[in-house]
Tab-separated table of N, CA and C in Angstrom:
chain	number	residue	atom	x	y	z
A	1	MET	N	52.310	-23.190	-178.538
A	1	MET	CA	51.904	-23.247	-177.151
A	1	MET	C	51.051	-24.505	-176.934
A	2	PRO	N	51.287	-25.228	-175.853
A	2	PRO	CA	50.499	-26.439	-175.591
A	2	PRO	C	49.031	-26.112	-175.356
A	3	MET	N	48.198	-27.044	-175.716
A	3	MET	CA	46.755	-26.935	-175.476
A	3	MET	C	46.314	-28.213	-174.774
A	4	PRO	N	45.130	-28.212	-174.162
A	4	PRO	CA	44.680	-29.398	-173.435
A	4	PRO	C	44.526	-30.603	-174.357
A	5	ASN	N	44.890	-31.769	-173.819
A	5	ASN	CA	44.648	-33.002	-174.562
A	5	ASN	C	43.620	-33.867	-173.848
A	6	PHE	N	43.039	-33.336	-172.754
A	6	PHE	CA	41.897	-33.996	-172.130
A	6	PHE	C	41.074	-32.979	-171.344
A	7	LEU	N	39.792	-33.299	-171.180
A	7	LEU	CA	38.868	-32.486	-170.391
A	7	LEU	C	38.206	-33.367	-169.352
A	8	ILE	N	37.996	-32.819	-168.170
A	8	ILE	CA	37.177	-33.476	-167.156
A	8	ILE	C	35.840	-32.749	-167.195
A	9	ILE	N	34.789	-33.478	-167.516
A	9	ILE	CA	33.465	-32.885	-167.610
A	9	ILE	C	32.544	-33.652	-166.678
A	10	GLY	N	31.875	-32.927	-165.800
A	10	GLY	CA	30.982	-33.587	-164.858
A	10	GLY	C	29.817	-32.700	-164.489
A	11	ALA	N	28.844	-33.316	-163.885
A	11	ALA	CA	27.689	-32.570	-163.395
A	11	ALA	C	28.082	-31.786	-162.148
A	12	THR	N	27.279	-30.820	-161.796
A	12	THR	CA	27.501	-30.065	-160.576
A	12	THR	C	27.526	-31.022	-159.390
A	13	LYS	N	28.474	-30.821	-158.492
A	13	LYS	CA	28.640	-31.625	-157.279
A	13	LYS	C	28.969	-33.089	-157.581
A	14	SER	N	29.675	-33.341	-158.690
A	14	SER	CA	30.021	-34.722	-159.052
A	14	SER	C	31.476	-35.062	-158.760
A	15	GLY	N	32.235	-34.132	-158.165
A	15	GLY	CA	33.613	-34.420	-157.800
A	15	GLY	C	34.659	-33.875	-158.742
A	16	THR	N	34.280	-33.004	-159.666
A	16	THR	CA	35.271	-32.477	-160.605
A	16	THR	C	36.335	-31.649	-159.901
A	17	THR	N	35.965	-30.918	-158.867
A	17	THR	CA	36.951	-30.105	-158.145
A	17	THR	C	37.957	-30.996	-157.428
A	18	ALA	N	37.491	-32.051	-156.786
A	18	ALA	CA	38.392	-32.979	-156.095
A	18	ALA	C	39.332	-33.654	-157.086
A	19	LEU	N	38.810	-34.071	-158.228
A	19	LEU	CA	39.650	-34.708	-159.239
A	19	LEU	C	40.653	-33.711	-159.812
A	20	ASP	N	40.227	-32.480	-160.055
A	20	ASP	CA	41.112	-31.431	-160.548
A	20	ASP	C	42.271	-31.214	-159.568
A	21	ARG	N	41.974	-31.109	-158.306
A	21	ARG	CA	43.009	-30.895	-157.288
A	21	ARG	C	43.965	-32.080	-157.196
A	22	ALA	N	43.435	-33.270	-157.285
A	22	ALA	CA	44.286	-34.461	-157.216
A	22	ALA	C	45.227	-34.530	-158.417
A	23	LEU	N	44.712	-34.251	-159.605
A	23	LEU	CA	45.542	-34.308	-160.808
A	23	LEU	C	46.621	-33.234	-160.811
A	24	LYS	N	46.351	-32.087	-160.200
A	24	LYS	CA	47.347	-31.017	-160.130
A	24	LYS	C	48.576	-31.439	-159.329
A	25	GLN	N	48.450	-32.456	-158.505
A	25	GLN	CA	49.568	-32.928	-157.694
A	25	GLN	C	50.493	-33.879	-158.451
A	26	HIS	N	50.059	-34.391	-159.582
A	26	HIS	CA	50.870	-35.339	-160.347
A	26	HIS	C	51.905	-34.585	-161.171
A	27	PRO	N	53.162	-34.988	-161.113
A	27	PRO	CA	54.226	-34.233	-161.804
A	27	PRO	C	54.147	-34.261	-163.329
A	28	GLN	N	53.439	-35.218	-163.908
A	28	GLN	CA	53.364	-35.302	-165.369
A	28	GLN	C	52.052	-34.756	-165.926
A	29	ILE	N	51.245	-34.170	-165.058
A	29	ILE	CA	49.962	-33.629	-165.488
A	29	ILE	C	49.940	-32.133	-165.219
A	30	TYR	N	49.540	-31.374	-166.223
A	30	TYR	CA	49.361	-29.939	-166.059
A	30	TYR	C	47.873	-29.651	-166.197
A	31	MET	N	47.309	-29.067	-165.161
A	31	MET	CA	45.902	-28.671	-165.190
A	31	MET	C	45.814	-27.156	-165.291
A	32	SER	N	44.842	-26.671	-166.015
A	32	SER	CA	44.622	-25.232	-166.116
A	32	SER	C	44.556	-24.633	-164.716
A	33	PRO	N	45.216	-23.499	-164.495
A	33	PRO	CA	45.133	-22.853	-163.187
A	33	PRO	C	43.735	-22.282	-162.908
A	34	VAL	N	42.939	-22.128	-163.950
A	34	VAL	CA	41.567	-21.641	-163.807
A	34	VAL	C	40.635	-22.810	-164.049
A	35	LYS	N	39.883	-23.189	-163.031
A	35	LYS	CA	38.887	-24.237	-163.213
A	35	LYS	C	37.630	-23.581	-163.786
A	36	GLU	N	37.084	-24.176	-164.781
A	36	GLU	CA	35.853	-23.714	-165.418
A	36	GLU	C	35.974	-22.335	-166.086
A	37	PRO	N	36.877	-22.196	-167.043
A	37	PRO	CA	36.950	-20.916	-167.754
A	37	PRO	C	35.795	-20.710	-168.729
A	38	ARG	N	35.001	-21.740	-168.934
A	38	ARG	CA	33.794	-21.684	-169.771
A	38	ARG	C	34.071	-21.330	-171.230
A	39	PHE	N	35.300	-21.511	-171.696
A	39	PHE	CA	35.651	-21.182	-173.075
A	39	PHE	C	34.821	-21.989	-174.077
A	40	PHE	N	34.667	-23.283	-173.837
A	40	PHE	CA	33.959	-24.129	-174.793
A	40	PHE	C	32.454	-23.885	-174.791
A	41	ALA	N	31.939	-23.316	-173.730
A	41	ALA	CA	30.508	-23.030	-173.665
A	41	ALA	C	30.152	-21.723	-174.373
A	42	PHE	N	31.057	-20.744	-174.295
A	42	PHE	CA	30.730	-19.415	-174.797
A	42	PHE	C	31.772	-18.873	-175.764
A	43	ASN	N	32.460	-19.734	-176.487
A	43	ASN	CA	33.511	-19.328	-177.416
A	43	ASN	C	33.020	-18.229	-178.360
A	44	GLY	N	33.689	-17.095	-178.304
A	44	GLY	CA	33.382	-16.009	-179.220
A	44	GLY	C	32.205	-15.135	-178.838
A	45	GLU	N	31.473	-15.491	-177.787
A	45	GLU	CA	30.315	-14.710	-177.367
A	45	GLU	C	30.707	-13.754	-176.250
A	46	ARG	N	29.971	-12.685	-176.119
A	46	ARG	CA	30.139	-11.765	-175.000
A	46	ARG	C	28.942	-11.954	-174.080
A	47	LEU	N	29.204	-12.132	-172.805
A	47	LEU	CA	28.126	-12.358	-171.852
A	47	LEU	C	27.652	-11.049	-171.250
A	48	ASN	N	26.376	-11.002	-170.982
A	48	ASN	CA	25.793	-9.852	-170.311
A	48	ASN	C	24.668	-10.334	-169.400
A	49	PHE	N	24.945	-11.384	-168.608
A	49	PHE	CA	23.950	-11.871	-167.663
A	49	PHE	C	23.745	-10.808	-166.595
A	50	CYS	N	22.533	-10.668	-166.117
A	50	CYS	CA	22.205	-9.571	-165.203
A	50	CYS	C	21.694	-10.033	-163.848
A	51	GLY	N	21.836	-11.295	-163.523
A	51	GLY	CA	21.355	-11.800	-162.242
A	51	GLY	C	22.352	-11.537	-161.125
A	52	PRO	N	21.944	-11.835	-159.888
A	52	PRO	CA	22.843	-11.640	-158.746
A	52	PRO	C	24.125	-12.465	-158.897
A	53	GLY	N	25.257	-11.818	-158.827
A	53	GLY	CA	26.544	-12.497	-158.917
A	53	GLY	C	27.028	-12.775	-160.321
A	54	ASP	N	26.212	-12.514	-161.327
A	54	ASP	CA	26.617	-12.837	-162.700
A	54	ASP	C	27.841	-12.060	-163.147
A	55	GLU	N	27.939	-10.794	-162.800
A	55	GLU	CA	29.105	-10.013	-163.221
A	55	GLU	C	30.369	-10.601	-162.616
A	56	ARG	N	30.307	-10.969	-161.376
A	56	ARG	CA	31.490	-11.504	-160.680
A	56	ARG	C	31.828	-12.920	-161.134
A	57	PHE	N	30.827	-13.769	-161.269
A	57	PHE	CA	31.093	-15.182	-161.520
A	57	PHE	C	31.040	-15.587	-162.988
A	58	PHE	N	30.330	-14.889	-163.813
A	58	PHE	CA	30.239	-15.296	-165.212
A	58	PHE	C	30.800	-14.255	-166.164
A	59	ASN	N	30.238	-13.087	-166.162
A	59	ASN	CA	30.602	-12.088	-167.165
A	59	ASN	C	32.092	-11.754	-167.153
A	60	SER	N	32.666	-11.547	-165.995
A	60	SER	CA	34.061	-11.106	-165.937
A	60	SER	C	35.064	-12.247	-165.918
A	61	SER	N	34.627	-13.475	-165.634
A	61	SER	CA	35.589	-14.578	-165.518
A	61	SER	C	35.546	-15.563	-166.680
A	62	THR	N	34.659	-15.368	-167.637
A	62	THR	CA	34.563	-16.273	-168.780
A	62	THR	C	35.583	-15.887	-169.839
A	63	ILE	N	36.247	-16.887	-170.386
A	63	ILE	CA	37.256	-16.672	-171.428
A	63	ILE	C	36.591	-16.832	-172.791
A	64	PHE	N	36.766	-15.821	-173.644
A	64	PHE	CA	36.096	-15.798	-174.944
A	64	PHE	C	37.021	-16.042	-176.124
A	65	LYS	N	38.278	-15.681	-175.988
A	65	LYS	CA	39.208	-15.731	-177.119
A	65	LYS	C	40.131	-16.942	-177.015
A	66	LEU	N	40.435	-17.543	-178.156
A	66	LEU	CA	41.341	-18.680	-178.199
A	66	LEU	C	42.694	-18.329	-177.606
A	67	GLU	N	43.170	-17.137	-177.877
A	67	GLU	CA	44.479	-16.721	-177.353
A	67	GLU	C	44.476	-16.691	-175.822
A	68	ASP	N	43.384	-16.215	-175.235
A	68	ASP	CA	43.276	-16.178	-173.774
A	68	ASP	C	43.172	-17.582	-173.202
A	69	HIS	N	42.474	-18.453	-173.903
A	69	HIS	CA	42.373	-19.851	-173.459
A	69	HIS	C	43.742	-20.516	-173.521
A	70	ALA	N	44.464	-20.301	-174.597
A	70	ALA	CA	45.800	-20.887	-174.746
A	70	ALA	C	46.743	-20.397	-173.648
A	71	GLU	N	46.562	-19.171	-173.223
A	71	GLU	CA	47.413	-18.587	-172.173
A	71	GLU	C	47.310	-19.364	-170.858
A	72	LEU	N	46.181	-20.016	-170.615
A	72	LEU	CA	46.018	-20.823	-169.402
A	72	LEU	C	47.021	-21.973	-169.343
A	73	PHE	N	47.550	-22.370	-170.483
A	73	PHE	CA	48.415	-23.552	-170.556
A	73	PHE	C	49.871	-23.202	-170.830
A	74	ARG	N	50.222	-21.931	-170.683
A	74	ARG	CA	51.603	-21.509	-170.931
A	74	ARG	C	52.580	-22.132	-169.948
A	75	GLY	N	52.104	-22.567	-168.788
A	75	GLY	CA	52.973	-23.191	-167.794
A	75	GLY	C	53.282	-24.650	-168.067
A	76	ALA	N	52.627	-25.249	-169.050
A	76	ALA	CA	52.883	-26.657	-169.378
A	76	ALA	C	54.281	-26.806	-169.967
A	77	ARG	N	54.960	-27.858	-169.589
A	77	ARG	CA	56.328	-28.127	-170.042
A	77	ARG	C	56.397	-29.492	-170.717
A	78	ASP	N	57.555	-29.811	-171.270
A	78	ASP	CA	57.737	-31.072	-171.998
A	78	ASP	C	57.449	-32.303	-171.143
A	79	HIS	N	57.715	-32.219	-169.849
A	79	HIS	CA	57.491	-33.385	-168.989
A	79	HIS	C	56.006	-33.597	-168.664
A	80	HIS	N	55.147	-32.664	-169.026
A	80	HIS	CA	53.709	-32.828	-168.823
A	80	HIS	C	53.138	-33.611	-170.003
A	81	ILE	N	52.861	-34.885	-169.771
A	81	ILE	CA	52.336	-35.716	-170.854
A	81	ILE	C	50.819	-35.563	-170.997
A	82	ALA	N	50.179	-35.046	-169.958
A	82	ALA	CA	48.747	-34.795	-170.001
A	82	ALA	C	48.509	-33.340	-169.615
A	83	ILE	N	47.685	-32.666	-170.404
A	83	ILE	CA	47.366	-31.266	-170.173
A	83	ILE	C	45.849	-31.171	-170.159
A	84	GLY	N	45.292	-30.745	-169.025
A	84	GLY	CA	43.845	-30.823	-168.893
A	84	GLY	C	43.161	-29.595	-168.355
A	85	GLU	N	41.843	-29.678	-168.414
A	85	GLU	CA	40.960	-28.622	-167.951
A	85	GLU	C	39.721	-29.283	-167.349
A	86	SER	N	39.198	-28.697	-166.287
A	86	SER	CA	38.003	-29.238	-165.618
A	86	SER	C	36.803	-28.338	-165.828
A	87	LEU	N	35.657	-28.975	-166.056
A	87	LEU	CA	34.402	-28.275	-166.261
A	87	LEU	C	33.319	-29.007	-165.489
A	88	SER	N	32.345	-28.276	-164.992
A	88	SER	CA	31.205	-28.942	-164.354
A	88	SER	C	29.926	-28.299	-164.850
A	89	GLY	N	28.808	-28.827	-164.403
A	89	GLY	CA	27.504	-28.358	-164.885
A	89	GLY	C	27.306	-26.867	-164.736
A	90	ILE	N	27.859	-26.282	-163.687
A	90	ILE	CA	27.694	-24.847	-163.479
A	90	ILE	C	28.388	-24.036	-164.565
A	91	SER	N	29.370	-24.638	-165.246
A	91	SER	CA	30.056	-23.930	-166.331
A	91	SER	C	29.101	-23.587	-167.456
A	92	TYR	N	28.056	-24.334	-167.558
A	92	TYR	CA	27.116	-24.153	-168.661
A	92	TYR	C	25.758	-23.686	-168.171
A	93	GLY	N	25.722	-23.179	-166.942
A	93	GLY	CA	24.482	-22.659	-166.414
A	93	GLY	C	23.566	-23.743	-165.880
A	94	GLY	N	24.059	-24.992	-165.807
A	94	GLY	CA	23.218	-26.110	-165.343
A	94	GLY	C	23.281	-26.302	-163.863
């Protein structure tokens, strides 16, 4: 199964969402359908944040397993020469 060969990493409000959307329009680029799955920040950990919105935005939407992360890229095909994922400061609690 294909895996990402590039990451877009930026600070909060630095334009990562706009760049992610623009790259999704290119026929040779496959971007993860989930922006900010937080896999690289919390690989293998289970989250139990208890603040307002944490269950909805962090605990339930963070990807912990390599298999689940790989599943994000199952739609990539041979014509996709670039396979990417976008992350911003909020992915890491910043």
